[in-house]
Each structure stands twice: as structure tokens, then as C-alpha cells.
Amino acid sequence: MLDRALLEDGQGKPLLRGKLNGSREWSEVNAFCHRTYMPLSTRPLTPGMNPDSTMRMLRIGRITFSRFCFGTPTRADDFDPNSGNIIVVNTLRGSVRHPLGGKAAVDTRPGDSYVVDCSRTDYWNVADGHDLQLNLTIPHALMEETAARWYGFVPGDDLWKKRLIFGVGHSAWLSLLDYATRSLDARHDAVPNPLIERRIEETIGLELLRNWAESAELNLETGARSAAPYYVREAERLMTERAVEAPSVLEIAAMIGISARSLSEGFRRFRGITPHAFLAAQRLTALREALLAAAPGETVSSIAGGRGYVNLGALAVRYRERFGESPAQTLRSRTLRL
């Protein structure tokens, strides 16, 4: 399982032809790591040793998949917490050592998966030089959105700070990654259909969240969602249904019959986000759906303008932060497949 991940698409056709897929230069390897994961430090365990790396990277939605190894025993550390990224290391060959709680560490073997939120806790790893990994780089914001959408609240740092090994052996998690990588299509620059892309992104986020919460002994089903009062849940319903209308938080609060301050406090306590952030996320989701369903001749300006967006420059920045591409790229991906 995963032995051909990022080497071939689902039809057995080669991926990433013409790309730099390996290097013996530390400068190129470090540039790949900074681009694919986040800024970090690397050093060979044998001074002066050059890498013999594998470096393959593709994105599915907002998740970056990479097939990677240094090709020589190496320590990586000082992962930048400002990146906002979660790393999932799925070991395909050899072993990699990672930190757990306190001074404990774990060696992942083939079939093992390890997750760490580098935006919430420190991280390092030591690769044995014979290793190979299929790694995932996932924005922390994506996991928060997934939790809020499916379970109605954003878990706290008791979850995000927990580093753990999961999915040992031939697990459902690895089967999901196998499906995701087989969905790639070399005929279209390796990008799957947008609907499949969104489904993969959502399913991976949910499955990772489930495994993570189980290890942290957090019951997502009976967590803050069940404790949230009616007015918070009603506000979420209204903001989701009326996202295109772009109501203000004051207007939403008035519809429910409470103050904006009470609504904000309820979201802070039970959801871990502000009502404004929730509404902004719903509006961006509605915009993306409209772009993906655009009729011939429609433009980003016409679609966004019809949804109350005026500053297209600021919109593009927020949109890229959430979806990993510009509104124009989303619209173009739609038209390319028509």
C-alpha cells in the first residue's frame, strides 16, 4: 500500500515528469522542506555527508502530500510555529524518531503514522537514512474548520498539543491516503476533479481528527456541541443559510433576540471562535461553491460582487489563506473541466 504514491496516478501513468524529484544538494533539499512543510533546520548526523533525497510534492485541496527522504541520517528541528501547519508523517520504509510527551520518543516503522501540530508544540525528528515517508502538511485552520463544521466546536490545546502515533499497520487511515493518491490524474497536472478534491480534504480532516481525539480521550460527539445553548446553534444555522446575503453579526443577534455581546461570548465559550469568524468562513465556502458551479462567461468579479464582496484584493488574500489558491484559480479549474 502506498508504494507508488506520488510516483504514478490511478491509471499507472507517471506523475511529476520534468520536476526536480530528488537532489544531492542541501540547499535544494532545505528549499523543498521550507516550501512543503515550513521553515526548519536540518543537519546530517555524519558531518559533511551529502543528502541523496527523494522530493515529490503535490496538493489536494489545502493538503500538501509529499514523498520524501533525506537519504542520509539527518536531524530536523526548529520547525517554525508561525507556519500554522500540522505535519502527519506516514512511514513507508526504515524508521524515524519523533518526540512524544516529556522526554519520551517513538520510532515509527513502516505502516505507522505520527501527527504533530507544529503551531502548538515544538517538534524534531531523526531519520535513519534508509527511511521513506509519505507526509501530509495540513493547515491548523483547516482542522479547526472541520471540527467546527462537523462537531460544532473547536477543541482546545489539550488536543492540538498532543503528539501521537496512530493508524499502526494496514489501517483505514492508510487506505484513505491510498485512495487520495490514486485519485491524482497525470493528464490534468495531477489535480483531481474539484468535487473529489473537496471530498478528500474533508474526509482526511475528519479521519485525522477522529484518531487524534480518540488518543486524547476527547469525545467529539458529546463535547462542547451538546453543551452549546440554543442561541449559538441558531446563530450558526442563520449564518450558514444566509451567507450569500452577508448579514452582520448585529443583525444575526437581533434575529435571535439577544445582544451581539452575548452572542460573541457564547461563541467564544462554546466554539472557540468569534461569530464574525464563523460567518466569514461560511461566506467563503459559499463563494467557492459558486465559483465551482459558475456558468460560462461568469467572472470572479461578478460572482463575488453578487455576494457583497467589494475589496477583491483583500478577498483574494483571505480566500488563498483558507483554500490554498486564488478565486481565479478555482474558477479556472472549473472551466478547464467543462
CSV table of C-alpha atoms in Angstrom, one decimal:
chain,number,residue,atom,x,y,z
A,1,MET,CA,0.0,0.0,0.0
A,2,LEU,CA,1.2,3.5,-1.0
A,3,ASP,CA,4.4,2.0,-2.6
A,4,ARG,CA,3.5,4.0,-5.8
A,5,ALA,CA,2.1,7.1,-4.1
A,6,LEU,CA,3.1,10.3,-6.0
A,7,LEU,CA,5.0,8.2,-8.5
A,8,GLU,CA,2.0,7.2,-10.6
A,9,ASP,CA,-1.6,8.2,-10.9
A,10,GLY,CA,-4.5,5.9,-10.6
A,11,GLN,CA,-4.0,4.7,-14.2
A,12,GLY,CA,-0.3,3.9,-13.7
A,13,LYS,CA,0.9,7.0,-15.6
A,14,PRO,CA,4.0,8.8,-14.2
A,15,LEU,CA,3.5,11.9,-12.1
A,16,LEU,CA,5.7,15.0,-11.8
A,17,ARG,CA,7.6,14.5,-15.0
A,18,GLY,CA,10.1,17.3,-15.6
A,19,LYS,CA,10.1,18.3,-11.9
A,20,LEU,CA,13.0,18.2,-9.5
A,21,ASN,CA,12.2,14.9,-7.7
A,22,GLY,CA,15.5,14.4,-5.8
A,23,SER,CA,18.8,16.1,-5.0
A,24,ARG,CA,22.2,15.7,-3.5
A,25,GLU,CA,22.5,19.4,-2.6
A,26,TRP,CA,21.5,20.6,0.9
A,27,SER,CA,20.4,23.9,-0.5
A,28,GLU,CA,17.8,22.3,-2.8
A,29,VAL,CA,16.6,19.9,-0.1
A,30,ASN,CA,16.2,22.7,2.5
A,31,ALA,CA,14.3,24.8,0.0
A,32,PHE,CA,12.0,21.9,-0.6
A,33,CYS,CA,11.4,21.4,3.1
A,34,HIS,CA,10.7,25.1,3.7
A,35,ARG,CA,8.3,25.2,0.8
A,36,THR,CA,6.5,22.0,1.5
A,37,TYR,CA,6.4,21.9,5.4
A,38,MET,CA,7.6,25.2,6.9
A,39,PRO,CA,10.9,26.9,7.8
A,40,LEU,CA,13.1,24.4,9.8
A,41,SER,CA,16.7,23.4,10.5
A,42,THR,CA,18.4,20.3,9.2
A,43,ARG,CA,21.8,18.7,9.8
A,44,PRO,CA,23.3,15.4,8.8
A,45,LEU,CA,24.3,13.1,11.7
A,46,THR,CA,27.6,12.4,9.9
A,47,PRO,CA,29.3,15.9,9.4
A,48,GLY,CA,29.9,16.7,5.8
A,49,MET,CA,27.6,14.0,4.4
A,50,ASN,CA,25.5,15.0,1.4
A,51,PRO,CA,21.9,14.0,1.0
A,52,ASP,CA,20.5,11.6,-1.5
A,53,SER,CA,17.0,12.8,-1.3
A,54,THR,CA,13.6,12.0,-2.7
A,55,MET,CA,11.4,15.1,-3.0
A,56,ARG,CA,8.0,14.8,-4.6
A,57,MET,CA,5.1,17.1,-3.7
A,58,LEU,CA,1.5,17.6,-4.8
A,59,ARG,CA,-1.5,19.4,-3.3
A,60,ILE,CA,-5.0,18.1,-3.0
A,61,GLY,CA,-7.2,21.0,-1.9
A,62,ARG,CA,-5.4,22.6,1.0
A,63,ILE,CA,-3.5,19.5,2.0
A,64,THR,CA,0.1,19.1,0.7
A,65,PHE,CA,1.2,15.5,0.0
A,66,SER,CA,4.9,14.8,-0.2
A,67,ARG,CA,7.0,11.7,-0.8
A,68,PHE,CA,10.3,12.5,1.0
A,69,CYS,CA,13.5,11.2,2.5
A,70,PHE,CA,16.9,12.9,3.1
A,71,GLY,CA,18.8,9.7,2.0
A,72,THR,CA,21.3,10.1,4.9
A,73,PRO,CA,20.9,10.1,8.7
A,74,THR,CA,19.6,13.5,9.5
A,75,ARG,CA,18.1,15.5,12.4
A,76,ALA,CA,15.4,18.1,11.6
A,77,ASP,CA,14.3,20.6,14.3
A,78,ASP,CA,13.3,24.2,14.9
A,79,PHE,CA,10.1,23.8,13.0
A,80,ASP,CA,8.5,27.3,12.7
A,81,PRO,CA,5.4,27.6,14.9
A,82,ASN,CA,4.3,30.6,12.9
A,83,SER,CA,3.7,28.4,9.9
A,84,GLY,CA,0.3,27.3,11.3
A,85,ASN,CA,0.8,23.8,10.0
A,86,ILE,CA,0.2,20.3,11.2
A,87,ILE,CA,2.5,17.5,9.9
A,88,VAL,CA,1.5,13.9,9.6
A,89,VAL,CA,4.4,11.5,8.9
A,90,ASN,CA,3.4,8.2,7.4
A,91,THR,CA,6.5,5.9,7.4
A,92,LEU,CA,6.8,3.7,4.3
A,93,ARG,CA,10.4,2.4,4.8
A,94,GLY,CA,13.1,2.5,7.5
A,95,SER,CA,12.4,4.4,10.8
A,96,VAL,CA,12.0,7.9,12.0
A,97,ARG,CA,12.3,9.0,15.7
A,98,HIS,CA,9.8,11.6,17.0
A,99,PRO,CA,9.1,13.2,20.4
A,100,LEU,CA,6.1,12.3,22.5
A,101,GLY,CA,5.2,13.8,25.9
A,102,GLY,CA,8.0,14.9,28.2
A,103,LYS,CA,11.3,13.2,27.3
A,104,ALA,CA,9.7,10.2,25.7
A,105,ALA,CA,10.2,9.5,22.0
A,106,VAL,CA,8.9,6.9,19.5
A,107,ASP,CA,10.3,5.3,16.4
A,108,THR,CA,7.8,5.0,13.6
A,109,ARG,CA,8.1,1.9,11.4
A,110,PRO,CA,6.5,1.0,8.0
A,111,GLY,CA,2.8,1.4,8.4
A,112,ASP,CA,3.0,3.8,11.3
A,113,SER,CA,1.6,7.3,11.3
A,114,TYR,CA,2.6,10.2,13.6
A,115,VAL,CA,0.9,13.6,13.9
A,116,VAL,CA,2.2,16.9,15.5
A,117,ASP,CA,0.7,20.4,15.4
A,118,CYS,CA,3.8,22.5,14.9
A,119,SER,CA,1.8,25.7,15.5
A,120,ARG,CA,1.0,24.5,19.1
A,121,THR,CA,4.1,22.5,20.2
A,122,ASP,CA,7.7,22.0,19.4
A,123,TYR,CA,8.9,19.2,17.1
A,124,TRP,CA,12.0,17.5,15.9
A,125,ASN,CA,12.7,14.2,14.2
A,126,VAL,CA,15.7,12.0,13.4
A,127,ALA,CA,15.6,9.9,10.2
A,128,ASP,CA,17.8,6.8,9.9
A,129,GLY,CA,18.9,7.4,6.3
A,130,HIS,CA,17.1,4.3,5.0
A,131,ASP,CA,13.7,5.8,5.6
A,132,LEU,CA,11.0,7.0,3.2
A,133,GLN,CA,7.8,8.9,4.2
A,134,LEU,CA,4.5,10.0,2.7
A,135,ASN,CA,3.9,13.2,4.6
A,136,LEU,CA,0.9,15.5,4.9
A,137,THR,CA,1.1,19.2,5.6
A,138,ILE,CA,-2.3,20.4,6.8
A,139,PRO,CA,-3.1,24.0,7.9
A,140,HIS,CA,-4.3,24.1,11.5
A,141,ALA,CA,-7.1,26.4,10.4
A,142,LEU,CA,-8.4,23.6,8.2
A,143,MET,CA,-8.7,21.2,11.1
A,144,GLU,CA,-10.4,23.9,13.2
A,145,GLU,CA,-12.9,24.4,10.5
A,146,THR,CA,-13.6,20.7,10.1
A,147,ALA,CA,-14.2,20.3,13.8
A,148,ALA,CA,-16.5,23.3,14.0
A,149,ARG,CA,-18.5,22.2,10.9
A,150,TRP,CA,-18.9,18.6,11.9
A,151,TYR,CA,-18.9,18.7,15.7
A,152,GLY,CA,-19.9,22.3,16.4
A,153,PHE,CA,-16.9,23.4,18.4
A,154,VAL,CA,-13.1,23.9,18.1
A,155,PRO,CA,-11.1,21.7,20.5
A,156,GLY,CA,-8.6,23.4,22.7
A,157,ASP,CA,-4.8,22.8,23.1
A,158,ASP,CA,-5.4,19.7,25.1
A,159,LEU,CA,-5.9,18.1,21.7
A,160,TRP,CA,-3.6,20.1,19.5
A,161,LYS,CA,-0.6,19.9,21.8
A,162,LYS,CA,-0.8,16.1,21.9
A,163,ARG,CA,1.8,14.4,19.7
A,164,LEU,CA,0.9,10.8,19.0
A,165,ILE,CA,1.4,7.7,16.8
A,166,PHE,CA,-1.7,6.2,15.3
A,167,GLY,CA,-3.0,4.0,12.5
A,168,VAL,CA,-0.4,1.3,13.1
A,169,GLY,CA,-0.2,-1.3,10.3
A,170,HIS,CA,-2.7,-1.6,7.4
A,171,SER,CA,-5.2,0.8,8.9
A,172,ALA,CA,-8.2,2.6,7.5
A,173,TRP,CA,-6.1,5.8,7.6
A,174,LEU,CA,-3.6,4.4,5.2
A,175,SER,CA,-6.4,3.1,2.9
A,176,LEU,CA,-7.7,6.6,2.8
A,177,LEU,CA,-4.3,8.0,1.8
A,178,ASP,CA,-4.0,5.3,-0.8
A,179,TYR,CA,-7.4,6.4,-2.3
A,180,ALA,CA,-6.4,10.0,-2.2
A,181,THR,CA,-3.1,9.5,-4.1
A,182,ARG,CA,-4.8,7.2,-6.6
A,183,SER,CA,-7.3,9.9,-7.4
A,184,LEU,CA,-4.5,12.0,-9.0
A,185,ASP,CA,-4.6,12.3,-12.7
A,186,ALA,CA,-1.4,12.9,-14.7
A,187,ARG,CA,-3.4,14.2,-17.6
A,188,HIS,CA,-4.5,17.3,-15.7
A,189,ASP,CA,-1.3,18.3,-13.9
A,190,ALA,CA,-2.0,15.6,-11.3
A,191,VAL,CA,-5.0,17.5,-9.8
A,192,PRO,CA,-8.2,15.5,-9.2
A,193,ASN,CA,-11.7,16.7,-10.0
A,194,PRO,CA,-12.7,19.6,-7.7
A,195,LEU,CA,-15.5,17.7,-6.1
A,196,ILE,CA,-13.3,14.7,-5.4
A,197,GLU,CA,-10.6,17.1,-4.1
A,198,ARG,CA,-13.0,18.7,-1.6
A,199,ARG,CA,-14.3,15.2,-0.5
A,200,ILE,CA,-10.7,14.0,0.0
A,201,GLU,CA,-9.8,17.1,2.0
A,202,GLU,CA,-12.9,16.8,4.2
A,203,THR,CA,-12.5,13.0,4.7
A,204,ILE,CA,-8.8,13.2,5.6
A,205,GLY,CA,-9.5,16.0,8.1
A,206,LEU,CA,-12.3,14.1,9.7
A,207,GLU,CA,-10.4,10.8,9.9
A,208,LEU,CA,-7.3,12.5,11.4
A,209,LEU,CA,-9.5,14.4,13.9
A,210,ARG,CA,-11.2,11.1,15.0
A,211,ASN,CA,-7.8,9.4,15.5
A,212,TRP,CA,-6.4,12.4,17.3
A,213,ALA,CA,-9.4,12.9,19.6
A,214,GLU,CA,-9.5,9.2,20.5
A,215,SER,CA,-5.9,9.3,21.7
A,216,ALA,CA,-6.5,12.5,23.6
A,217,GLU,CA,-9.6,10.9,25.2
A,218,LEU,CA,-11.8,13.7,23.8
A,219,ASN,CA,-15.4,12.7,22.9
A,220,LEU,CA,-16.2,14.8,19.9
A,221,GLU,CA,-19.9,13.7,19.8
A,222,THR,CA,-20.7,14.7,23.4
A,223,GLY,CA,-18.2,17.6,23.7
A,224,ALA,CA,-19.0,21.3,23.6
A,225,ARG,CA,-21.6,20.8,20.8
A,226,SER,CA,-24.1,19.3,23.2
A,227,ALA,CA,-23.4,21.9,25.8
A,228,ALA,CA,-23.8,24.9,23.4
A,229,PRO,CA,-27.0,26.8,24.1
A,230,TYR,CA,-29.8,27.2,21.6
A,231,TYR,CA,-28.9,30.8,20.6
A,232,VAL,CA,-25.4,29.7,19.4
A,233,ARG,CA,-26.7,26.8,17.3
A,234,GLU,CA,-29.5,29.1,15.9
A,235,ALA,CA,-26.9,31.7,15.0
A,236,GLU,CA,-24.9,29.1,13.2
A,237,ARG,CA,-27.9,28.0,11.2
A,238,LEU,CA,-28.9,31.5,10.2
A,239,MET,CA,-25.3,32.5,9.2
A,240,THR,CA,-25.0,29.3,7.1
A,241,GLU,CA,-28.3,29.7,5.4
A,242,ARG,CA,-27.8,33.5,4.8
A,243,ALA,CA,-24.1,33.5,4.0
A,244,VAL,CA,-24.8,34.9,0.5
A,245,GLU,CA,-26.8,37.8,2.0
A,246,ALA,CA,-23.8,38.8,4.2
A,247,PRO,CA,-25.7,39.7,7.3
A,248,SER,CA,-23.8,41.4,10.1
A,249,VAL,CA,-23.3,39.9,13.5
A,250,LEU,CA,-25.6,42.6,14.9
A,251,GLU,CA,-28.4,41.6,12.5
A,252,ILE,CA,-28.0,37.9,13.4
A,253,ALA,CA,-28.1,38.7,17.1
A,254,ALA,CA,-31.2,40.8,16.6
A,255,MET,CA,-33.0,37.9,14.7
A,256,ILE,CA,-32.4,35.7,17.7
A,257,GLY,CA,-33.3,38.3,20.3
A,258,ILE,CA,-30.0,38.7,22.1
A,259,SER,CA,-27.2,41.2,22.2
A,260,ALA,CA,-24.2,41.0,19.9
A,261,ARG,CA,-22.0,40.9,23.1
A,262,SER,CA,-23.9,37.8,24.4
A,263,LEU,CA,-23.6,36.1,21.0
A,264,SER,CA,-19.9,36.8,20.9
A,265,GLU,CA,-19.4,35.5,24.4
A,266,GLY,CA,-21.4,32.3,23.6
A,267,PHE,CA,-19.2,31.6,20.5
A,268,ARG,CA,-16.0,32.3,22.4
A,269,ARG,CA,-17.0,29.9,25.2
A,270,PHE,CA,-18.6,27.0,23.2
A,271,ARG,CA,-17.0,27.3,19.8
A,272,GLY,CA,-13.6,28.8,20.4
A,273,ILE,CA,-14.1,31.3,17.6
A,274,THR,CA,-15.9,34.6,17.1
A,275,PRO,CA,-19.3,34.8,15.3
A,276,HIS,CA,-17.6,37.0,12.8
A,277,ALA,CA,-15.0,34.4,12.0
A,278,PHE,CA,-17.7,31.7,11.6
A,279,LEU,CA,-19.8,34.0,9.3
A,280,ALA,CA,-16.7,34.8,7.2
A,281,ALA,CA,-15.9,31.1,6.8
A,282,GLN,CA,-19.4,30.4,5.7
A,283,ARG,CA,-19.3,33.2,3.2
A,284,LEU,CA,-16.0,32.0,1.7
A,285,THR,CA,-17.4,28.5,1.5
A,286,ALA,CA,-20.5,29.7,-0.4
A,287,LEU,CA,-18.3,31.8,-2.7
A,288,ARG,CA,-16.1,28.7,-3.5
A,289,GLU,CA,-19.2,26.7,-4.3
A,290,ALA,CA,-20.5,29.4,-6.6
A,291,LEU,CA,-17.1,29.6,-8.4
A,292,LEU,CA,-17.1,25.8,-8.9
A,293,ALA,CA,-20.7,25.9,-10.2
A,294,ALA,CA,-20.1,29.1,-12.4
A,295,ALA,CA,-21.8,29.3,-15.8
A,296,PRO,CA,-19.8,30.2,-18.9
A,297,GLY,CA,-18.9,33.9,-19.0
A,298,GLU,CA,-19.2,34.5,-15.3
A,299,THR,CA,-16.1,36.2,-13.7
A,300,VAL,CA,-14.7,36.3,-10.2
A,301,SER,CA,-15.8,40.0,-10.0
A,302,SER,CA,-19.4,39.2,-11.0
A,303,ILE,CA,-19.7,36.3,-8.6
A,304,ALA,CA,-18.0,37.9,-5.7
A,305,GLY,CA,-19.8,41.2,-6.2
A,306,GLY,CA,-23.1,39.5,-6.2
A,307,ARG,CA,-22.2,38.2,-2.7
A,308,GLY,CA,-21.3,41.6,-1.2
A,309,TYR,CA,-17.5,41.5,-1.7
A,310,VAL,CA,-16.2,44.9,-2.6
A,311,ASN,CA,-12.4,44.7,-2.0
A,312,LEU,CA,-11.3,41.9,-4.3
A,313,GLY,CA,-7.7,42.2,-3.3
A,314,ALA,CA,-8.4,41.6,0.4
A,315,LEU,CA,-10.8,38.8,-0.6
A,316,ALA,CA,-8.1,37.1,-2.6
A,317,VAL,CA,-5.8,37.1,0.4
A,318,ARG,CA,-8.4,35.6,2.7
A,319,TYR,CA,-9.5,33.1,0.1
A,320,ARG,CA,-6.0,31.9,-0.6
A,321,GLU,CA,-5.3,31.5,3.2
A,322,ARG,CA,-8.3,29.2,3.5
A,323,PHE,CA,-8.3,27.3,0.3
A,324,GLY,CA,-4.7,27.4,-0.8
A,325,GLU,CA,-5.5,29.0,-4.2
A,326,SER,CA,-6.9,32.3,-5.6
A,327,PRO,CA,-10.6,32.7,-6.6
A,328,ALA,CA,-9.4,32.9,-10.2
A,329,GLN,CA,-7.7,29.6,-9.9
A,330,THR,CA,-10.8,28.0,-8.5
A,331,LEU,CA,-12.9,29.4,-11.4
A,332,ARG,CA,-10.3,28.4,-13.9
A,333,SER,CA,-10.2,24.8,-12.6
A,334,ARG,CA,-13.9,24.7,-13.1
A,335,THR,CA,-13.8,25.9,-16.7
A,336,LEU,CA,-10.9,23.6,-17.6
A,337,ARG,CA,-13.1,20.6,-16.8
A,338,LEU,CA,-16.2,21.7,-18.6
